[in-house]
mmCIF file of C-alpha atoms in Angstrom:
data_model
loop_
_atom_site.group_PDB
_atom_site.id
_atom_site.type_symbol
_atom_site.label_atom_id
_atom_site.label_comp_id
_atom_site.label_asym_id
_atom_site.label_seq_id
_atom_site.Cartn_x
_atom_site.Cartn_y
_atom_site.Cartn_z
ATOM 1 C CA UNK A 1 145.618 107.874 74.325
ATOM 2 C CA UNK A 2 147.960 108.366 77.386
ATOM 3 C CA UNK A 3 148.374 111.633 78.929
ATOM 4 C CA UNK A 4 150.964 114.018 78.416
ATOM 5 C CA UNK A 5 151.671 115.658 81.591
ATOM 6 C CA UNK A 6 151.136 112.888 84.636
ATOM 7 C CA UNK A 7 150.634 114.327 87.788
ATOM 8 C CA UNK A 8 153.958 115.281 90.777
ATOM 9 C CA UNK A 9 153.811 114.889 94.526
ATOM 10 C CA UNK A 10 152.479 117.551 95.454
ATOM 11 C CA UNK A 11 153.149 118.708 99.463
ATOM 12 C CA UNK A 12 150.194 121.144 100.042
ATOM 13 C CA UNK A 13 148.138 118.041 99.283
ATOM 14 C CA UNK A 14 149.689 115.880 101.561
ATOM 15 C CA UNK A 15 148.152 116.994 104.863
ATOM 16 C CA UNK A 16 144.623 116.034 104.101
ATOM 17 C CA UNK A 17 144.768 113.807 100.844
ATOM 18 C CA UNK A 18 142.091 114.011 98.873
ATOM 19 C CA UNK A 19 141.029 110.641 97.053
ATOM 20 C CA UNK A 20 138.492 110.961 93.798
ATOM 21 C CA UNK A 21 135.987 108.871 92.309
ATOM 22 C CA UNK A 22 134.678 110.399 88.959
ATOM 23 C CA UNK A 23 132.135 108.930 87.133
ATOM 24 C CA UNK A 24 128.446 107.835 87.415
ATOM 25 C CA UNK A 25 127.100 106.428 90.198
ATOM 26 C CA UNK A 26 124.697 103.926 90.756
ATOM 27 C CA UNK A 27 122.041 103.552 93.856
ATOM 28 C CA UNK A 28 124.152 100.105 94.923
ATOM 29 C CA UNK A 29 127.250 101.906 95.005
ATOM 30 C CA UNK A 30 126.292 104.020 97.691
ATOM 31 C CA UNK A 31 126.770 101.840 100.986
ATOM 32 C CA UNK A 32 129.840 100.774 100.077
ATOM 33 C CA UNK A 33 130.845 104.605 99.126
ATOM 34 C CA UNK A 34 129.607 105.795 102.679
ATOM 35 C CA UNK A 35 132.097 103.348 104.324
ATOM 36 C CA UNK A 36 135.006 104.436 102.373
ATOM 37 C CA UNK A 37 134.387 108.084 102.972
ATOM 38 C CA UNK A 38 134.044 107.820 106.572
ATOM 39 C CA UNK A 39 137.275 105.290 106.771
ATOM 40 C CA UNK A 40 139.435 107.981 104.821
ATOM 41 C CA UNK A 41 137.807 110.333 106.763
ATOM 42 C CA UNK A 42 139.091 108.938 109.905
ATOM 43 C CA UNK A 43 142.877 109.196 108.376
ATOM 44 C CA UNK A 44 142.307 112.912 107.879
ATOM 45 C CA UNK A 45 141.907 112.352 104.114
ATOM 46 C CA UNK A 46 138.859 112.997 101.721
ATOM 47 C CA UNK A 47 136.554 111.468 99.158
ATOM 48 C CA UNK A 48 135.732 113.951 96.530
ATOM 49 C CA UNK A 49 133.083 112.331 94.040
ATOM 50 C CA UNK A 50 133.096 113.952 90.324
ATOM 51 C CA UNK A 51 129.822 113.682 89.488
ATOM 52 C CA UNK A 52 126.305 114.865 88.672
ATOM 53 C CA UNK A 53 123.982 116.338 91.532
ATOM 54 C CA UNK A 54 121.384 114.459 92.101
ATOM 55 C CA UNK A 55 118.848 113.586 95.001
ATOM 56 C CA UNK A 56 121.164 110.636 95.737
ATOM 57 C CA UNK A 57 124.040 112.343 96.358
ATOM 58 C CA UNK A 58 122.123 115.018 98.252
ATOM 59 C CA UNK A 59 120.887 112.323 100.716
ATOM 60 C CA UNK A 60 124.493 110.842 100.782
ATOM 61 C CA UNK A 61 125.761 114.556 101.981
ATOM 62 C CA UNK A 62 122.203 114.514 104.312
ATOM 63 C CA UNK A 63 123.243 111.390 106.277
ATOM 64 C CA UNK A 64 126.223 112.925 107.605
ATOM 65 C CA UNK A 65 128.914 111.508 105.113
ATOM 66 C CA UNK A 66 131.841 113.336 104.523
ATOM 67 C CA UNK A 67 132.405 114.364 100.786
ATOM 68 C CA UNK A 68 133.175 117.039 98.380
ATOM 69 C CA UNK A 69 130.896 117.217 95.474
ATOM 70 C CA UNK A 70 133.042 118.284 92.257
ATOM 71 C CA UNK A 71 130.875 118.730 88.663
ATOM 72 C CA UNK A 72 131.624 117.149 85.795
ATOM 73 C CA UNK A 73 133.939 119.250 83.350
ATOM 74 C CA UNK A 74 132.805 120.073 80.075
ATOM 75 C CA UNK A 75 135.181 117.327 78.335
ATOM 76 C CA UNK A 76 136.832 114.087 79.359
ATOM 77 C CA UNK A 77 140.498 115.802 78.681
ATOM 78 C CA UNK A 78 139.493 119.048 81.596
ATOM 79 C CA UNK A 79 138.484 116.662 83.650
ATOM 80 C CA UNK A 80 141.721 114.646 83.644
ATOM 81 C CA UNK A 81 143.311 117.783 83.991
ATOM 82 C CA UNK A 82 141.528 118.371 87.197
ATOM 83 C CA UNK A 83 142.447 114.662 88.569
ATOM 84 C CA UNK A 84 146.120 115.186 87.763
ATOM 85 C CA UNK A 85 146.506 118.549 89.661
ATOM 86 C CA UNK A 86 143.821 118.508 92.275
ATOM 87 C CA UNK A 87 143.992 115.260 94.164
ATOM 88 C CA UNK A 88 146.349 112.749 95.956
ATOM 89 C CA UNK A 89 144.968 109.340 94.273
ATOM 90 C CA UNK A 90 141.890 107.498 92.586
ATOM 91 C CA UNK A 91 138.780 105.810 93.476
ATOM 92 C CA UNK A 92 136.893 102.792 91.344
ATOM 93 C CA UNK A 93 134.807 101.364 93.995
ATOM 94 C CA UNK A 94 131.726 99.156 93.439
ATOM 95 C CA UNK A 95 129.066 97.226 95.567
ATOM 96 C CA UNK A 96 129.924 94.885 98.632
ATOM 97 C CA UNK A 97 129.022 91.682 95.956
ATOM 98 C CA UNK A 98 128.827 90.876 92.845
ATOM 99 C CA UNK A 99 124.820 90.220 93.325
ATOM 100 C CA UNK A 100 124.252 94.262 93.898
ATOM 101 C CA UNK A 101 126.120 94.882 90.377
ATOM 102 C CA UNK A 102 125.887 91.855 88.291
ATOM 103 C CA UNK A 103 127.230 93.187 85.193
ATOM 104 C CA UNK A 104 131.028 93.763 86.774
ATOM 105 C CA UNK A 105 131.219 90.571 86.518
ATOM 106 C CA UNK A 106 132.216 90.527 83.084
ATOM 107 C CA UNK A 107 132.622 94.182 82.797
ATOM 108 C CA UNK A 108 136.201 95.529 83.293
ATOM 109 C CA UNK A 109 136.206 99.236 84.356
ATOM 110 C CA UNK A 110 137.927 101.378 81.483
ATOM 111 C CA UNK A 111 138.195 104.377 83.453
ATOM 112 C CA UNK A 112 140.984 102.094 85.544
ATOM 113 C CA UNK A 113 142.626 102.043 82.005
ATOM 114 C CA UNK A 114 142.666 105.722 81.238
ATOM 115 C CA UNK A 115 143.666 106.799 85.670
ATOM 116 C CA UNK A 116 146.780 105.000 85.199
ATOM 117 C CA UNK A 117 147.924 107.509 82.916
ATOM 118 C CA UNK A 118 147.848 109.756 85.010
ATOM 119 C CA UNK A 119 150.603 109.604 87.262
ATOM 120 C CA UNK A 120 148.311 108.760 90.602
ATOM 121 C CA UNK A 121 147.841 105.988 93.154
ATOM 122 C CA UNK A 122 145.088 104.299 92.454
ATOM 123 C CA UNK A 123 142.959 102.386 94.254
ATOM 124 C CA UNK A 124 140.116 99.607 93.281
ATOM 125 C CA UNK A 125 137.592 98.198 96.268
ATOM 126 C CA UNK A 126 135.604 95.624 94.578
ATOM 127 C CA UNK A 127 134.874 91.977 94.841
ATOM 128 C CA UNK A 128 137.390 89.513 94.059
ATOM 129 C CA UNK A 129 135.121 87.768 91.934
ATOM 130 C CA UNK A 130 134.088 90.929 89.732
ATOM 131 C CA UNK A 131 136.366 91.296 86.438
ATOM 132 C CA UNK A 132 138.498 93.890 87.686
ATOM 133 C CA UNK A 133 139.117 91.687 91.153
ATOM 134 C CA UNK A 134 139.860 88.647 89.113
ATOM 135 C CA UNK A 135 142.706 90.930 87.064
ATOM 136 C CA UNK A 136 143.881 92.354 90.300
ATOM 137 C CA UNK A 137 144.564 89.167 92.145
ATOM 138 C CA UNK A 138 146.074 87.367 88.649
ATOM 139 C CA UNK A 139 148.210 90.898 88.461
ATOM 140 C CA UNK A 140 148.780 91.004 92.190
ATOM 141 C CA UNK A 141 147.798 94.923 91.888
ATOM 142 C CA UNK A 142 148.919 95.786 95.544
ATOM 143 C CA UNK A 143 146.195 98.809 95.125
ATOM 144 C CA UNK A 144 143.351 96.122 95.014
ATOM 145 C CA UNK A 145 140.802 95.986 97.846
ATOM 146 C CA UNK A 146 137.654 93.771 98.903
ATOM 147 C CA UNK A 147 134.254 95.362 100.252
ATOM 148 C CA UNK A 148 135.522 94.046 103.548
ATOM 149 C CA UNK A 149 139.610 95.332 103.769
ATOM 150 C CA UNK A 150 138.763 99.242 104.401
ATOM 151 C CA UNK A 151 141.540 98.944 107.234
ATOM 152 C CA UNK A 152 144.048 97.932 104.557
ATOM 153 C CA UNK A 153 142.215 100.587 102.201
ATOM 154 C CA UNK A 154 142.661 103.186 104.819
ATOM 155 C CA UNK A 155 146.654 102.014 105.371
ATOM 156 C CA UNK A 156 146.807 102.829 101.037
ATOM 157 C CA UNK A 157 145.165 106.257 102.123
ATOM 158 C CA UNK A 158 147.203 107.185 105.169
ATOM 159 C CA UNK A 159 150.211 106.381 102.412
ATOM 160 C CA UNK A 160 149.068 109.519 100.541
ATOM 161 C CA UNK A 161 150.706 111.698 103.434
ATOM 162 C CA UNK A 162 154.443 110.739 102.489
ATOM 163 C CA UNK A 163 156.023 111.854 99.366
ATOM 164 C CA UNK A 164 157.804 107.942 99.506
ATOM 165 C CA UNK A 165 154.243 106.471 100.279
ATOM 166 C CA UNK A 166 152.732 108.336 97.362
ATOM 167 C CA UNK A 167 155.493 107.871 94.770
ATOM 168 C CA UNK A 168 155.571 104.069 95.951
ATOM 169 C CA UNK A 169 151.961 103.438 95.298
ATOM 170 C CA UNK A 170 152.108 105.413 92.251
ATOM 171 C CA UNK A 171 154.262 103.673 90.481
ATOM 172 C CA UNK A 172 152.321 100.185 90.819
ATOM 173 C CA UNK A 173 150.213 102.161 88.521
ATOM 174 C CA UNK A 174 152.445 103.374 86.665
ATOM 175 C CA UNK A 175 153.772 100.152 85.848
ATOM 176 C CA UNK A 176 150.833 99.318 84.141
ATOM 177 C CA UNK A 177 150.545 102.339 82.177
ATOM 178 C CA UNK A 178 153.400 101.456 80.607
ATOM 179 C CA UNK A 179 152.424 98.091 80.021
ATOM 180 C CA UNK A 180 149.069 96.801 79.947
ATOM 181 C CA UNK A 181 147.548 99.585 79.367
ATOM 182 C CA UNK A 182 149.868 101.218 77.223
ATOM 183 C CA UNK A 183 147.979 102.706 73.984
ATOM 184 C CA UNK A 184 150.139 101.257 71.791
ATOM 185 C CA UNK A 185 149.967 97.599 73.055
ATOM 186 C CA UNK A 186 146.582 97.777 73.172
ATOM 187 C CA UNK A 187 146.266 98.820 69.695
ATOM 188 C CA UNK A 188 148.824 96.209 68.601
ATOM 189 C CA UNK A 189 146.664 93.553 69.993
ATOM 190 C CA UNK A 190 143.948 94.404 68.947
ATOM 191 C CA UNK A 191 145.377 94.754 65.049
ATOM 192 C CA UNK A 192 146.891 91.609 65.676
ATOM 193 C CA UNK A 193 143.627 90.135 66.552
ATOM 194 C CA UNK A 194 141.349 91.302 63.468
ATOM 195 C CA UNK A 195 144.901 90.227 61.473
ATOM 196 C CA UNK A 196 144.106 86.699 62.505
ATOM 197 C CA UNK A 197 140.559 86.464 61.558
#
């Protein structure tokens, strides 16, 4: 449905950048989570997760890994509120391989769909030969990472802490906000598709 107010550089935030992934987590997520927190960490930014407590997450903040822990909102809308005035850019992350996570494969993240209405760089670490890493590398979405780039995922980071580095990297999302994931080309093609049948 878009979103009406998409989020402004904000300078307070640019000294220590905070970079969110919201959503549930799974148990095969979490290695590859670890490593991304402690490579922003080491660029003086932050991974915030939005999600549920739970004992996983607690052993995640036991093992030394630098996080915040932000609670889900009450509704999707207050939470994208939150995302648009709280933090510098956007997290979808996955496993190291497809084998940890079979069913990204064929299953294209719609949360990337909705976070590019928002206004904020986004970033995607996944494997090139999940669904989203095929899209990214037939889109050449600059934002795109493998399991195995975190120095080129902590350059995208360190870009957070420049008004021109964030505005640059937001508006490769933009770009597709206003495109393939506008609302209302999705919902043409998709009328146009149950037209044809």
């Amino acid at each position: 449905e878009g979103f009406a107010h998409p989020a402004k550089w904000n300078p307070a935030q640019a000294e220590f950048p905070r970079v969110c992934y919201a959503g549930h987590l799974w148990p095969s997520q979490m290695p590859l989570l670890a490593k991304l927190a402690q490579r922003l960490d080491t660029v003086g930014a932050r991974l915030v997760l939005l999600t549920k407590p739970s004992a996983m997450i607690q052993a995640l903040a036991d093992s030394g890994v630098p996080f915040d822990l932000v609670p889900p909102f009450p509704s999707n809308r207050a939470a994208l509120e939150y995302l648009a005035n709280n933090v510098s850019g956007l997290l979808i992350s996955y496993a190291d391989t497809v084998a940890e996570m079979p069913w990204i494969q064929t299953s294209f993240p719609s949360k990337l769909t909705e976070y590019a209405h928002l206004g904020l760089p986004c970033a995607v670490v996944a494997p090139e030969d999940s669904a989203v890493g095929r899209w990214a590398v037939r889109h050449d979405f600059s934002g795109f990472f493998r399991p195995d780039q975190l120095e080129a995922f902590a350059a995208w980071a360190r870009d957070l802490r420049t008004e021109d580095g964030w505005q640059a990297r937001r508006e490769i999302v933009r770009h597709f906000a206003d495109d393939a994931f506008s609302p209302e080309k999705i919902q043409a093609a998709f009328a146009g598709s149950l037209l044809r049948q």
